[in-house]
Amino acid sequence: ENFNANLRRFSLLGDTHVIQKNSLTLTPADFSALPPFRLISVDGGHTHTLTLNDLLVACNLITEGGIIILDDFVNMDWLGVVSGAFEFIHAQKIIVPFLWLSNKLYFTTAESHGSYVSAIERIHEAICDNQATFLARARGIFPFPVCIVKCDEAKVKEACGLLSSPNKTLGMFTT
């Protein structure tokens, strides 16, 4: 009921397709009538299995250059998220992480990875209070360079144009 109220509040009723089911049972057919997604937020089950599954599903739905945001990446209450994320990262090379910001890990397609990392490196002074909050590229943690940023998440989203993107397809896996 709150979900539908928020859709009405933001005038999104006509643009929203709700698929209400356990994400372990999602198939490509569930999304066949929809275009590829530009942004997918994964904030669902916090177990290793559910995180890995949700990332694999998102991997098949994202458009070139799209972004997948994994919530609770470093939440000590949900260690299954980080273990599922690392299995996903090492199991495929199509979708790769480019940003670790606060409690979220951001992924994009391998072809767009360098563009996102370069963009963050160019804007980090505008979004971080000082040089110490921008930890450059993580080496040894991930198989790809990943920017680690410790600063206000809203500043990064605004700088990257993620706060409001009209006419973009958004996917969200939640429990």
PDB file of C-alpha atoms in Angstrom:
ATOM      1  CA  GLU A   1       0.000   0.000   0.000  1.00  0.00           C
ATOM      2  CA  ASN A   2       2.838   2.456   0.856  1.00  0.00           C
ATOM      3  CA  PHE A   3       4.627   1.420  -2.333  1.00  0.00           C
ATOM      4  CA  ASN A   4       1.610   2.337  -4.492  1.00  0.00           C
ATOM      5  CA  ALA A   5       1.096   5.578  -2.527  1.00  0.00           C
ATOM      6  CA  ASN A   6       4.676   6.602  -3.306  1.00  0.00           C
ATOM      7  CA  LEU A   7       4.212   5.731  -6.971  1.00  0.00           C
ATOM      8  CA  ARG A   8       1.163   8.029  -7.065  1.00  0.00           C
ATOM      9  CA  ARG A   9       3.033  10.741  -5.129  1.00  0.00           C
ATOM     10  CA  PHE A  10       5.835  10.824  -7.720  1.00  0.00           C
ATOM     11  CA  SER A  11       3.510  10.280 -10.719  1.00  0.00           C
ATOM     12  CA  LEU A  12       5.090   6.942 -11.588  1.00  0.00           C
ATOM     13  CA  LEU A  13       2.048   4.669 -11.710  1.00  0.00           C
ATOM     14  CA  GLY A  14       1.929   4.455 -15.502  1.00  0.00           C
ATOM     15  CA  ASP A  15       5.681   3.949 -15.855  1.00  0.00           C
ATOM     16  CA  THR A  16       6.030   1.200 -13.266  1.00  0.00           C
ATOM     17  CA  HIS A  17       5.871  -2.543 -13.778  1.00  0.00           C
ATOM     18  CA  VAL A  18       5.678  -4.427 -10.502  1.00  0.00           C
ATOM     19  CA  ILE A  19       6.827  -8.026 -10.390  1.00  0.00           C
ATOM     20  CA  GLN A  20       6.086  -9.334  -6.932  1.00  0.00           C
ATOM     21  CA  LYS A  21       7.810 -12.658  -6.370  1.00  0.00           C
ATOM     22  CA  ASN A  22      10.815 -14.243  -4.728  1.00  0.00           C
ATOM     23  CA  SER A  23      13.867 -13.163  -6.697  1.00  0.00           C
ATOM     24  CA  LEU A  24      15.150 -16.759  -6.709  1.00  0.00           C
ATOM     25  CA  THR A  25      12.253 -17.580  -9.035  1.00  0.00           C
ATOM     26  CA  LEU A  26      12.734 -14.683 -11.474  1.00  0.00           C
ATOM     27  CA  THR A  27      13.356 -15.637 -15.091  1.00  0.00           C
ATOM     28  CA  PRO A  28      14.153 -13.562 -18.193  1.00  0.00           C
ATOM     29  CA  ALA A  29      10.543 -14.075 -19.268  1.00  0.00           C
ATOM     30  CA  ASP A  30       9.433 -11.951 -16.292  1.00  0.00           C
ATOM     31  CA  PHE A  31      11.159  -8.982 -17.936  1.00  0.00           C
ATOM     32  CA  SER A  32      10.586  -9.707 -21.623  1.00  0.00           C
ATOM     33  CA  ALA A  33       8.140  -6.811 -22.104  1.00  0.00           C
ATOM     34  CA  LEU A  34      10.581  -4.278 -20.628  1.00  0.00           C
ATOM     35  CA  PRO A  35      13.566  -2.525 -22.199  1.00  0.00           C
ATOM     36  CA  PRO A  36      17.043  -3.079 -20.698  1.00  0.00           C
ATOM     37  CA  PHE A  37      17.524  -1.269 -17.400  1.00  0.00           C
ATOM     38  CA  ARG A  38      19.762   1.790 -16.981  1.00  0.00           C
ATOM     39  CA  LEU A  39      19.826   1.560 -13.181  1.00  0.00           C
ATOM     40  CA  ILE A  40      19.175  -1.391 -10.893  1.00  0.00           C
ATOM     41  CA  SER A  41      19.240  -1.229  -7.104  1.00  0.00           C
ATOM     42  CA  VAL A  42      19.881  -4.554  -5.367  1.00  0.00           C
ATOM     43  CA  ASP A  43      18.652  -4.324  -1.779  1.00  0.00           C
ATOM     44  CA  GLY A  44      17.033  -7.665  -1.242  1.00  0.00           C
ATOM     45  CA  GLY A  45      17.863 -10.745   0.749  1.00  0.00           C
ATOM     46  CA  HIS A  46      21.121 -10.445   2.609  1.00  0.00           C
ATOM     47  CA  THR A  47      22.349 -14.011   2.299  1.00  0.00           C
ATOM     48  CA  HIS A  48      25.192 -15.152   0.067  1.00  0.00           C
ATOM     49  CA  THR A  49      22.813 -17.108  -2.188  1.00  0.00           C
ATOM     50  CA  LEU A  50      20.249 -14.319  -2.576  1.00  0.00           C
ATOM     51  CA  THR A  51      22.889 -11.641  -3.208  1.00  0.00           C
ATOM     52  CA  LEU A  52      24.646 -13.748  -5.830  1.00  0.00           C
ATOM     53  CA  ASN A  53      21.339 -14.611  -7.507  1.00  0.00           C
ATOM     54  CA  ASP A  54      20.097 -10.997  -7.545  1.00  0.00           C
ATOM     55  CA  LEU A  55      23.379  -9.789  -9.063  1.00  0.00           C
ATOM     56  CA  LEU A  56      23.238 -12.526 -11.724  1.00  0.00           C
ATOM     57  CA  VAL A  57      19.658 -11.557 -12.598  1.00  0.00           C
ATOM     58  CA  ALA A  58      20.624  -7.863 -12.739  1.00  0.00           C
ATOM     59  CA  CYS A  59      23.625  -8.737 -14.922  1.00  0.00           C
ATOM     60  CA  ASN A  60      21.223 -10.048 -17.577  1.00  0.00           C
ATOM     61  CA  LEU A  61      18.940  -7.002 -17.432  1.00  0.00           C
ATOM     62  CA  ILE A  62      21.352  -4.072 -17.471  1.00  0.00           C
ATOM     63  CA  THR A  63      21.989  -2.044 -20.612  1.00  0.00           C
ATOM     64  CA  GLU A  64      25.482  -1.120 -21.823  1.00  0.00           C
ATOM     65  CA  GLY A  65      26.817   1.545 -19.465  1.00  0.00           C
ATOM     66  CA  GLY A  66      24.035   0.938 -16.957  1.00  0.00           C
ATOM     67  CA  ILE A  67      24.667   0.863 -13.223  1.00  0.00           C
ATOM     68  CA  ILE A  68      23.865  -1.772 -10.612  1.00  0.00           C
ATOM     69  CA  ILE A  69      23.981  -0.551  -7.004  1.00  0.00           C
ATOM     70  CA  LEU A  70      24.477  -3.212  -4.327  1.00  0.00           C
ATOM     71  CA  ASP A  71      23.322  -2.045  -0.900  1.00  0.00           C
ATOM     72  CA  ASP A  72      24.778  -3.237   2.435  1.00  0.00           C
ATOM     73  CA  PHE A  73      28.096  -4.212   0.841  1.00  0.00           C
ATOM     74  CA  VAL A  74      30.026  -3.769   4.087  1.00  0.00           C
ATOM     75  CA  ASN A  75      27.323  -4.198   6.677  1.00  0.00           C
ATOM     76  CA  MET A  76      28.645  -6.365   9.520  1.00  0.00           C
ATOM     77  CA  ASP A  77      25.112  -7.666  10.123  1.00  0.00           C
ATOM     78  CA  TRP A  78      24.892  -9.036   6.569  1.00  0.00           C
ATOM     79  CA  LEU A  79      28.184 -10.725   5.652  1.00  0.00           C
ATOM     80  CA  GLY A  80      26.389 -12.798   3.016  1.00  0.00           C
ATOM     81  CA  VAL A  81      26.185  -9.652   0.879  1.00  0.00           C
ATOM     82  CA  VAL A  82      29.949  -9.207   0.658  1.00  0.00           C
ATOM     83  CA  SER A  83      30.613 -12.925   0.093  1.00  0.00           C
ATOM     84  CA  GLY A  84      27.915 -13.124  -2.599  1.00  0.00           C
ATOM     85  CA  ALA A  85      29.281  -9.976  -4.241  1.00  0.00           C
ATOM     86  CA  PHE A  86      32.819 -11.322  -4.400  1.00  0.00           C
ATOM     87  CA  GLU A  87      31.646 -14.635  -5.854  1.00  0.00           C
ATOM     88  CA  PHE A  88      29.740 -12.666  -8.506  1.00  0.00           C
ATOM     89  CA  ILE A  89      32.777 -10.482  -9.261  1.00  0.00           C
ATOM     90  CA  HIS A  90      35.057 -13.473  -9.731  1.00  0.00           C
ATOM     91  CA  ALA A  91      32.501 -15.628 -11.591  1.00  0.00           C
ATOM     92  CA  GLN A  92      32.021 -13.320 -14.578  1.00  0.00           C
ATOM     93  CA  LYS A  93      33.649 -10.369 -16.315  1.00  0.00           C
ATOM     94  CA  ILE A  94      30.597  -8.719 -17.934  1.00  0.00           C
ATOM     95  CA  ILE A  95      29.603  -6.517 -14.992  1.00  0.00           C
ATOM     96  CA  VAL A  96      32.423  -5.066 -12.894  1.00  0.00           C
ATOM     97  CA  PRO A  97      32.622  -2.795  -9.845  1.00  0.00           C
ATOM     98  CA  PHE A  98      33.837   0.775 -10.288  1.00  0.00           C
ATOM     99  CA  LEU A  99      32.895   2.566  -7.054  1.00  0.00           C
ATOM    100  CA  TRP A 100      32.735   1.680  -3.377  1.00  0.00           C
ATOM    101  CA  LEU A 101      30.851   4.498  -1.690  1.00  0.00           C
ATOM    102  CA  SER A 102      29.709   4.280   1.879  1.00  0.00           C
ATOM    103  CA  ASN A 103      27.836   1.007   2.259  1.00  0.00           C
ATOM    104  CA  LYS A 104      27.258   0.479  -1.471  1.00  0.00           C
ATOM    105  CA  LEU A 105      29.184  -1.097  -4.307  1.00  0.00           C
ATOM    106  CA  TYR A 106      28.484   0.261  -7.796  1.00  0.00           C
ATOM    107  CA  PHE A 107      28.870  -1.913 -10.907  1.00  0.00           C
ATOM    108  CA  THR A 108      28.729  -1.186 -14.629  1.00  0.00           C
ATOM    109  CA  THR A 109      29.442  -3.052 -17.830  1.00  0.00           C
ATOM    110  CA  ALA A 110      33.101  -3.889 -18.475  1.00  0.00           C
ATOM    111  CA  GLU A 111      33.140  -1.664 -21.571  1.00  0.00           C
ATOM    112  CA  SER A 112      32.042   1.391 -19.539  1.00  0.00           C
ATOM    113  CA  HIS A 113      34.147   0.706 -16.455  1.00  0.00           C
ATOM    114  CA  GLY A 114      37.071   2.946 -17.425  1.00  0.00           C
ATOM    115  CA  SER A 115      34.788   5.868 -18.256  1.00  0.00           C
ATOM    116  CA  TYR A 116      33.139   5.778 -14.832  1.00  0.00           C
ATOM    117  CA  VAL A 117      36.443   5.431 -12.958  1.00  0.00           C
ATOM    118  CA  SER A 118      37.915   8.344 -14.941  1.00  0.00           C
ATOM    119  CA  ALA A 119      34.847  10.494 -14.290  1.00  0.00           C
ATOM    120  CA  ILE A 120      35.032   9.878 -10.546  1.00  0.00           C
ATOM    121  CA  GLU A 121      38.731  10.651 -10.502  1.00  0.00           C
ATOM    122  CA  ARG A 122      38.015  13.953 -12.291  1.00  0.00           C
ATOM    123  CA  ILE A 123      35.229  15.044  -9.926  1.00  0.00           C
ATOM    124  CA  HIS A 124      36.492  13.717  -6.595  1.00  0.00           C
ATOM    125  CA  GLU A 125      37.625  17.155  -5.382  1.00  0.00           C
ATOM    126  CA  ALA A 126      34.090  18.468  -5.858  1.00  0.00           C
ATOM    127  CA  ILE A 127      32.514  15.652  -3.891  1.00  0.00           C
ATOM    128  CA  CYS A 128      35.082  14.989  -1.171  1.00  0.00           C
ATOM    129  CA  ASP A 129      35.936  17.332   1.678  1.00  0.00           C
ATOM    130  CA  ASN A 130      39.653  16.575   1.445  1.00  0.00           C
ATOM    131  CA  GLN A 131      42.146  14.358  -0.366  1.00  0.00           C
ATOM    132  CA  ALA A 132      42.108  11.765   2.418  1.00  0.00           C
ATOM    133  CA  THR A 133      38.483  10.911   1.690  1.00  0.00           C
ATOM    134  CA  PHE A 134      39.294   9.832  -1.849  1.00  0.00           C
ATOM    135  CA  LEU A 135      41.232   6.612  -1.572  1.00  0.00           C
ATOM    136  CA  ALA A 136      42.074   6.346  -5.269  1.00  0.00           C
ATOM    137  CA  ARG A 137      41.894   2.906  -6.790  1.00  0.00           C
ATOM    138  CA  ALA A 138      41.649  -0.203  -4.665  1.00  0.00           C
ATOM    139  CA  ARG A 139      44.371  -2.592  -5.708  1.00  0.00           C
ATOM    140  CA  GLY A 140      44.423  -6.183  -4.642  1.00  0.00           C
ATOM    141  CA  ILE A 141      40.867  -6.150  -3.281  1.00  0.00           C
ATOM    142  CA  PHE A 142      39.121  -6.298  -6.656  1.00  0.00           C
ATOM    143  CA  PRO A 143      40.306  -7.667 -10.009  1.00  0.00           C
ATOM    144  CA  PHE A 144      39.540  -4.238 -11.540  1.00  0.00           C
ATOM    145  CA  PRO A 145      40.385  -0.723 -10.357  1.00  0.00           C
ATOM    146  CA  VAL A 146      37.629   0.488  -8.025  1.00  0.00           C
ATOM    147  CA  CYS A 147      37.394   4.013  -6.638  1.00  0.00           C
ATOM    148  CA  ILE A 148      36.826   4.055  -2.889  1.00  0.00           C
ATOM    149  CA  VAL A 149      35.206   7.284  -1.770  1.00  0.00           C
ATOM    150  CA  LYS A 150      34.359   8.262   1.786  1.00  0.00           C
ATOM    151  CA  CYS A 151      32.090  11.288   1.644  1.00  0.00           C
ATOM    152  CA  ASP A 152      28.498  12.427   1.388  1.00  0.00           C
ATOM    153  CA  GLU A 153      26.715   9.936  -0.872  1.00  0.00           C
ATOM    154  CA  ALA A 154      24.254  12.570  -2.127  1.00  0.00           C
ATOM    155  CA  LYS A 155      27.152  14.691  -3.448  1.00  0.00           C
ATOM    156  CA  VAL A 156      28.412  11.786  -5.525  1.00  0.00           C
ATOM    157  CA  LYS A 157      24.973  10.920  -6.857  1.00  0.00           C
ATOM    158  CA  GLU A 158      24.369  14.540  -7.811  1.00  0.00           C
ATOM    159  CA  ALA A 159      27.776  14.867  -9.470  1.00  0.00           C
ATOM    160  CA  CYS A 160      27.217  11.641 -11.415  1.00  0.00           C
ATOM    161  CA  GLY A 161      23.663  12.600 -12.428  1.00  0.00           C
ATOM    162  CA  LEU A 162      22.103   9.741 -10.465  1.00  0.00           C
ATOM    163  CA  LEU A 163      19.641  11.697  -8.340  1.00  0.00           C
ATOM    164  CA  SER A 164      17.034  12.285 -11.006  1.00  0.00           C
ATOM    165  CA  SER A 165      17.165  10.676 -14.394  1.00  0.00           C
ATOM    166  CA  PRO A 166      13.795  10.994 -16.149  1.00  0.00           C
ATOM    167  CA  ASN A 167      12.967   8.499 -18.889  1.00  0.00           C
ATOM    168  CA  LYS A 168      15.439   5.953 -17.545  1.00  0.00           C
ATOM    169  CA  THR A 169      14.407   2.403 -16.736  1.00  0.00           C
ATOM    170  CA  LEU A 170      14.982   1.544 -13.093  1.00  0.00           C
ATOM    171  CA  GLY A 171      15.013  -1.914 -11.601  1.00  0.00           C
ATOM    172  CA  MET A 172      14.903  -2.674  -7.925  1.00  0.00           C
ATOM    173  CA  PHE A 173      15.165  -5.950  -6.060  1.00  0.00           C
ATOM    174  CA  THR A 174      13.852  -5.581  -2.532  1.00  0.00           C
ATOM    175  CA  THR A 175      12.430  -7.863   0.097  1.00  0.00           C
TER     176      THR A 175
END
